[in-house]
Each structure stands twice: as C-alpha cells, then as structure tokens.
Coordinates of C-alpha atoms and ligand atoms in Angstrom, one line a residue:
X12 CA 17.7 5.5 3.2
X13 CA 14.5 6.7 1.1
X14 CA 12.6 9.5 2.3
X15 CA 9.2 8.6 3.1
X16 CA 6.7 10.6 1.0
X17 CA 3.7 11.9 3.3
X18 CA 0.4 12.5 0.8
X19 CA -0.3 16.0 1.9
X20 CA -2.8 16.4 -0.8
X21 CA -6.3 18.0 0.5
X22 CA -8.6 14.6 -1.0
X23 CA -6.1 11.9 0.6
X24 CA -6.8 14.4 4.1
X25 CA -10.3 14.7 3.7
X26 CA -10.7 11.2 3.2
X27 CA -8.8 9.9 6.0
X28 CA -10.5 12.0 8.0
X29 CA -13.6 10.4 7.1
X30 CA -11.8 6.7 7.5
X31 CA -10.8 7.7 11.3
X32 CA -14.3 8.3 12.5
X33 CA -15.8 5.3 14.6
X34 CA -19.3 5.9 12.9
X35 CA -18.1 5.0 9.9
X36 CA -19.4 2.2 8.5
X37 CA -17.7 -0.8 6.4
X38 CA -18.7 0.2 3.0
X39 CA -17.9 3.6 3.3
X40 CA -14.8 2.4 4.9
X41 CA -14.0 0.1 1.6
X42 CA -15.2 2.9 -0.5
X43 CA -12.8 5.4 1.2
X44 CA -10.3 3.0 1.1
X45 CA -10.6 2.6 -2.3
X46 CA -10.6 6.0 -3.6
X47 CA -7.7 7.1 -1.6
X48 CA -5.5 4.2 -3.1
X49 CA -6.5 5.2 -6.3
X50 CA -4.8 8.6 -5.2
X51 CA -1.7 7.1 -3.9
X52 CA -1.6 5.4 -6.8
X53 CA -1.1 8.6 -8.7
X54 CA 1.6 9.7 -6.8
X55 CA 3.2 6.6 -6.1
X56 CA 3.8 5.8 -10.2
X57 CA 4.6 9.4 -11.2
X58 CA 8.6 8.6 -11.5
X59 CA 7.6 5.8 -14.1
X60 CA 9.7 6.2 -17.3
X61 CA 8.3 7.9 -20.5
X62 CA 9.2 6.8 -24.5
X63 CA 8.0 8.9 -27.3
X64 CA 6.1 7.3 -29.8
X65 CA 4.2 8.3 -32.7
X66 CA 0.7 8.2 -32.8
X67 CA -1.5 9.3 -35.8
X68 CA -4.6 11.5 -34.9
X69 CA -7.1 12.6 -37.1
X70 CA -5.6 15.2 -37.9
X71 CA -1.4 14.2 -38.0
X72 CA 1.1 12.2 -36.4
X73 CA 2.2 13.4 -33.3
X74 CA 5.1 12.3 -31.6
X75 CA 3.2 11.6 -27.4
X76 CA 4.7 9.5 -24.3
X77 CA 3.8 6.2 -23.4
X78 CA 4.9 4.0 -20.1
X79 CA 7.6 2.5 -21.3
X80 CA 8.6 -1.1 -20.4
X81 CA 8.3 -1.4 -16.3
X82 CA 5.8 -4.2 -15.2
X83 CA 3.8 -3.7 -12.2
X84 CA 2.7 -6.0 -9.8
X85 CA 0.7 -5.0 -6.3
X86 CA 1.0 -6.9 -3.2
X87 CA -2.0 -6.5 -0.6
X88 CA -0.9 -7.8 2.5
X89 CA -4.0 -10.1 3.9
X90 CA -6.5 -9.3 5.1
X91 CA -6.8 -5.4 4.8
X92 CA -4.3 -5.0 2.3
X93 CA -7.1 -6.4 0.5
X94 CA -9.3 -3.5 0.4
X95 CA -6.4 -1.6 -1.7
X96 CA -6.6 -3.2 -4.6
X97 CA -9.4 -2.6 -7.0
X98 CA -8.8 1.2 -6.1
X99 CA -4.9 0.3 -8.0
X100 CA -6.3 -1.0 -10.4
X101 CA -8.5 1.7 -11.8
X102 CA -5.4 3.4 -12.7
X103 CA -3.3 0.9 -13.7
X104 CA -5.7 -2.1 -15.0
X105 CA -2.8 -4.4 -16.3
X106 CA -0.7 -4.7 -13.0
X107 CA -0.3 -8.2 -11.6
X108 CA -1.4 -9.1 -8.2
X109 CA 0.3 -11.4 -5.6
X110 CA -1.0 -11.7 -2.6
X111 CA 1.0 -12.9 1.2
X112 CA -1.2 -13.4 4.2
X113 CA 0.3 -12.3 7.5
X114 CA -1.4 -11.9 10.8
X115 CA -0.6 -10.6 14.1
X116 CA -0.4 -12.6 16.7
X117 CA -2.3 -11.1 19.9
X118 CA -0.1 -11.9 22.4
X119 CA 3.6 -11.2 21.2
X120 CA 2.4 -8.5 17.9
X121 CA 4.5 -10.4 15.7
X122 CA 4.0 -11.1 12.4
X123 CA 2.6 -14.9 11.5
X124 CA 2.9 -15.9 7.4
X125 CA -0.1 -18.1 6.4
X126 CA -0.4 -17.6 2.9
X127 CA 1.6 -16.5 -0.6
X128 CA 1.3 -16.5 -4.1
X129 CA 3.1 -14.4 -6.3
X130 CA 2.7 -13.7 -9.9
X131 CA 5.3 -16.2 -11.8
X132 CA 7.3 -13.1 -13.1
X133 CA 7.7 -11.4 -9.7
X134 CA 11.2 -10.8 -10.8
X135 CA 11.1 -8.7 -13.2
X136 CA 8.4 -6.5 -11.8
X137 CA 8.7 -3.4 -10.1
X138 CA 6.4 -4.1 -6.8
X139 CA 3.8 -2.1 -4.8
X140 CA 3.1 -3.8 -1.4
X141 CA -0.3 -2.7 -0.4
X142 CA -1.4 -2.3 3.6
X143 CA -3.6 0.4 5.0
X144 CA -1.8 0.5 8.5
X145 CA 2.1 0.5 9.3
X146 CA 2.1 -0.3 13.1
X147 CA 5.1 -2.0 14.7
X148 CA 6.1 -2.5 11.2
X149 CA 6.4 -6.3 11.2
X150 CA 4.1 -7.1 8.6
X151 CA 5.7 -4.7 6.4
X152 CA 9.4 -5.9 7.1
X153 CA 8.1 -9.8 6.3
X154 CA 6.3 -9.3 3.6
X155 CA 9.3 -7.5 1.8
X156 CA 11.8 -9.8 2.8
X157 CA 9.6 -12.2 1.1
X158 CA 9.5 -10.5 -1.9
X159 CA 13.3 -9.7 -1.8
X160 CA 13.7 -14.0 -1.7
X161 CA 11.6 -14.3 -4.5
X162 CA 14.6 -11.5 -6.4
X163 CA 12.0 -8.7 -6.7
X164 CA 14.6 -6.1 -6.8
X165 CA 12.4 -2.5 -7.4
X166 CA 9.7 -2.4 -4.0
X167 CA 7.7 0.4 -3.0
X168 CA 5.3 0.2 0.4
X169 CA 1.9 2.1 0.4
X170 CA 0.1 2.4 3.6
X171 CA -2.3 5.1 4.7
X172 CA -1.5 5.1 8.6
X173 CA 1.5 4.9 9.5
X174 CA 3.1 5.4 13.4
X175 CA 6.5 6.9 13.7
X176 CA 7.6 3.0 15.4
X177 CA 6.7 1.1 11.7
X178 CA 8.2 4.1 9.5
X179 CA 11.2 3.8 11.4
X180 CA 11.4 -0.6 11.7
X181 CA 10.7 -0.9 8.0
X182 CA 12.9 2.3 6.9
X183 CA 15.8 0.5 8.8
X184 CA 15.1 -2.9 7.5
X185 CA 14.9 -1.9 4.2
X186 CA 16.3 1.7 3.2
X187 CA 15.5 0.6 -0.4
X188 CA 11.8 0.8 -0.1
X189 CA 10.3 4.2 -0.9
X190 CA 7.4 4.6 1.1
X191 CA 4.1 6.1 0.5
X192 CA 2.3 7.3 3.5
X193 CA -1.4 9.0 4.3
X194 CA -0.3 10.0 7.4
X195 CA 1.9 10.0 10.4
X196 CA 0.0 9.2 13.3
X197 CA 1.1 10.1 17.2
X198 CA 2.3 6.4 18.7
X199 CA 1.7 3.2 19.2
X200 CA -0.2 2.0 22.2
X201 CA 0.3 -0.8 24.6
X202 CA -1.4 -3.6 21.7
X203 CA 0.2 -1.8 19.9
X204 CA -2.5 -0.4 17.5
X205 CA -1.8 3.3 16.0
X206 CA -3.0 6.6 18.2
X207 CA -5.0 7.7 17.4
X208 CA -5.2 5.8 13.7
X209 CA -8.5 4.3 12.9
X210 CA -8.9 0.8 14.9
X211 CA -8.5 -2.4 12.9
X212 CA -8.5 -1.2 9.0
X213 CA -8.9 -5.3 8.3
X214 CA -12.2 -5.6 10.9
X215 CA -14.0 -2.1 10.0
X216 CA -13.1 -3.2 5.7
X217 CA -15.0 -6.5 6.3
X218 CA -17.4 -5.3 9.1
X219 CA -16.1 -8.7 11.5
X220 CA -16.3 -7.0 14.4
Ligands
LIG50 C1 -3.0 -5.4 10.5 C2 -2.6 -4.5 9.3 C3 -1.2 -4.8 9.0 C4 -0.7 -5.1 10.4 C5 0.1 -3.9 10.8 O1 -3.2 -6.7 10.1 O2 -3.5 -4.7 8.2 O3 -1.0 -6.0 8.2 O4 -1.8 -5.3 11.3 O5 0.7 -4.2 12.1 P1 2.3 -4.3 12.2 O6 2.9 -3.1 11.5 O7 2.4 -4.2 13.7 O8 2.7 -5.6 11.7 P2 -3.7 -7.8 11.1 O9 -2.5 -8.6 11.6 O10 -4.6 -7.2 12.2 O11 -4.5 -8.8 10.2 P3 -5.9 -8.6 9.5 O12 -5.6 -7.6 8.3 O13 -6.2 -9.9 9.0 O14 -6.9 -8.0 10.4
LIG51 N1 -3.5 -3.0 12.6 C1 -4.6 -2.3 12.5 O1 -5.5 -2.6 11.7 N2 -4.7 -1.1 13.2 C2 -3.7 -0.7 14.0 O2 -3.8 0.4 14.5 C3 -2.5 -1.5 14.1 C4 -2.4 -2.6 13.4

C-alpha cells in the first residue's frame, strides 16, 4: 500500500483555508480551486523521469533534462472534478483529458456512473484522477476501477479534502494508487459529507445552490 502524500506546503494551507469558509463565494472558490491544483500538480509529477539532451544556447551546447516519454492524461471526476482541470493544465498543457461522471445518490451515498469518455490511448498513459473531496470514497474506488478496465495501468488520485473513511476505502481498494491529498479532515457525518471539509465542492464551484 502507497503512502498517502499530505501537501503540507504553507500556499496549498492558506488556500484551503480560504476554500473552507462559507462566505466564500463561487469564483473565488473556482479560483482557489484552481491555483491549489496547479500546486498539486507540482508535487504530484515531481517523480516523472528525466533524459538529457543537448540543447544549443547562444552561447554553447549544453547537455539539460527533458520529460522523457510518460504521457499524461487527467481524469476529473464530474461535476467538481471539473473545477481541477484548467489549474493541471497550466503546468502541464499537453496532458489528455477524460472525463467519468458519477454522482451520489442521496439516499444510499453510493456512487451512480452516468457518463465516460476517455482519451483513445488511455492505455498507455500514466493517469491523474482529479476530485476535490474524498468522502466515503466511492466515487474514487469506481472511477479507478474504470480506468483499470480500460488497462490504464500507472493511476494517481488528487483530492484536496480527504476524510480518514475515503483514504482508508480507496487505499484498500486499490493499494496501487498513490494519493495526493490537501488535507485530512476529522470524520464523516451522518450524509456523510466531510467534518468539517468545505460543503459540496461541486455546488459552491458552480454556485447551484
Ligand atoms: C462529490 C465529490 C465526489 C464525491 C465524493 O460529488 O465531488 O465526487 O461527492 O464522495 P464519496 O467519496 O462519498 O463518493 P457528488 O456526488 O456530490 O456530485 P457533484 O460533484 O455532481 O456535486
Ligand atoms: N462531496 C462533497 O462535495 N463534499 C463532501 O463533504 C462530501 C462529498
């Protein structure tokens, strides 16, 4: 089993700090959103491999790194998953993007699939799903078992709340998946919504509620 990696850095804090606040309004919420992505992002693709190449400057050739070889794709998870994407692509503006639509269901929590399209390549991408909150962990566990069907074989998760219930579902569903997490949150409470987390990241990103 992969350790999870909690973003301690000071910027991912501040900013979820800011996220949690109920006076926060949607586009600052998307905004925040965004930007701390972007620094998950950063973390999240720092153990992709290096070649040297040469490369002539101005002045001589210098022998520098590239990425070398691994395709990237990101997965949002619908809807909020969503508001993770542009702030992915800012770093890494040739990734592909899938996209699998899952929603609660009020009543029983679980996940419900209603949508998916994936890049034709999937396979032969290394994947990054994208969801803001980790909660009972369903949505998580789904949408990679998707992916695993489609023979994605290299899957990281990226949330930004997480509750000590989803780390553990999706960590024991698949011990593969490194994840990258804001923060760990208290518990879940009876509808099972993140304590105390930041309400639902999909209504407060598209102001529906
Ligand atoms: C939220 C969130 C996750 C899911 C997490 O989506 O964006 O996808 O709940 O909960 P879980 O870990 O218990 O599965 P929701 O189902 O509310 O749909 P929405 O994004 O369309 O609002
Ligand atoms: N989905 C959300 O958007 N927030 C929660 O706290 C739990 C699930």
């Amino acid at each position: 089993m992969l350790k999870p990696m909690l973003m301690d850095h000071p910027l991912i804090q501040h900013k979820i700090s800011l996220l949690r606040d109920k006076n926060t309004g949607p586009k600052e919420f998307r905004e925040l959103v965004g930007e701390i992505s972007t620094l998950m992002c950063y973390e999240a693709t720092r153990d992709l491999p290096l070649k040297e190449v040469e490369i002539e400057t101005p002045i001589a050739v210098a022998k520098t790194k590239i990425i070398s070889g691994t395709k990237l794709a990101f997965v949002p998870i619908f809807r909020a998953g969503l508001g993770m994407v542009d702030g992915m692509l800012n770093l890494v503006p040739t990734a592909r993007v899938g996209h699998i639509g899952l929603y609660r269901d009020p009543e029983t929590h679980q996940p419900i699939q209603y949508y998916k399209k994936l890049p034709v390549d999937i396979d032969k991408r290394e994947v990054i799903v994208l969801d803001p909150m980790l909660a009972t962990g369903g949505s998580a566990v789904d949408a990679i078992s998707l992916l695993k069907e489609a023979g994605v074989k290299t899957i990281k998760f990226m949330c930004i709340v997480a509750s000590p219930e989803g780390m553990k579902a999706l960590s024991e569903a698949h011990p593969d998946v490194q994840i990258y997490c804001g923060v760990l949150d208290e518990k879940l409470n009876d509808d099972k919504y993140i304590v105390p987390g930041l309400g639902d990241a999909g209504d407060r990103i598209f102001g529906t509620k």
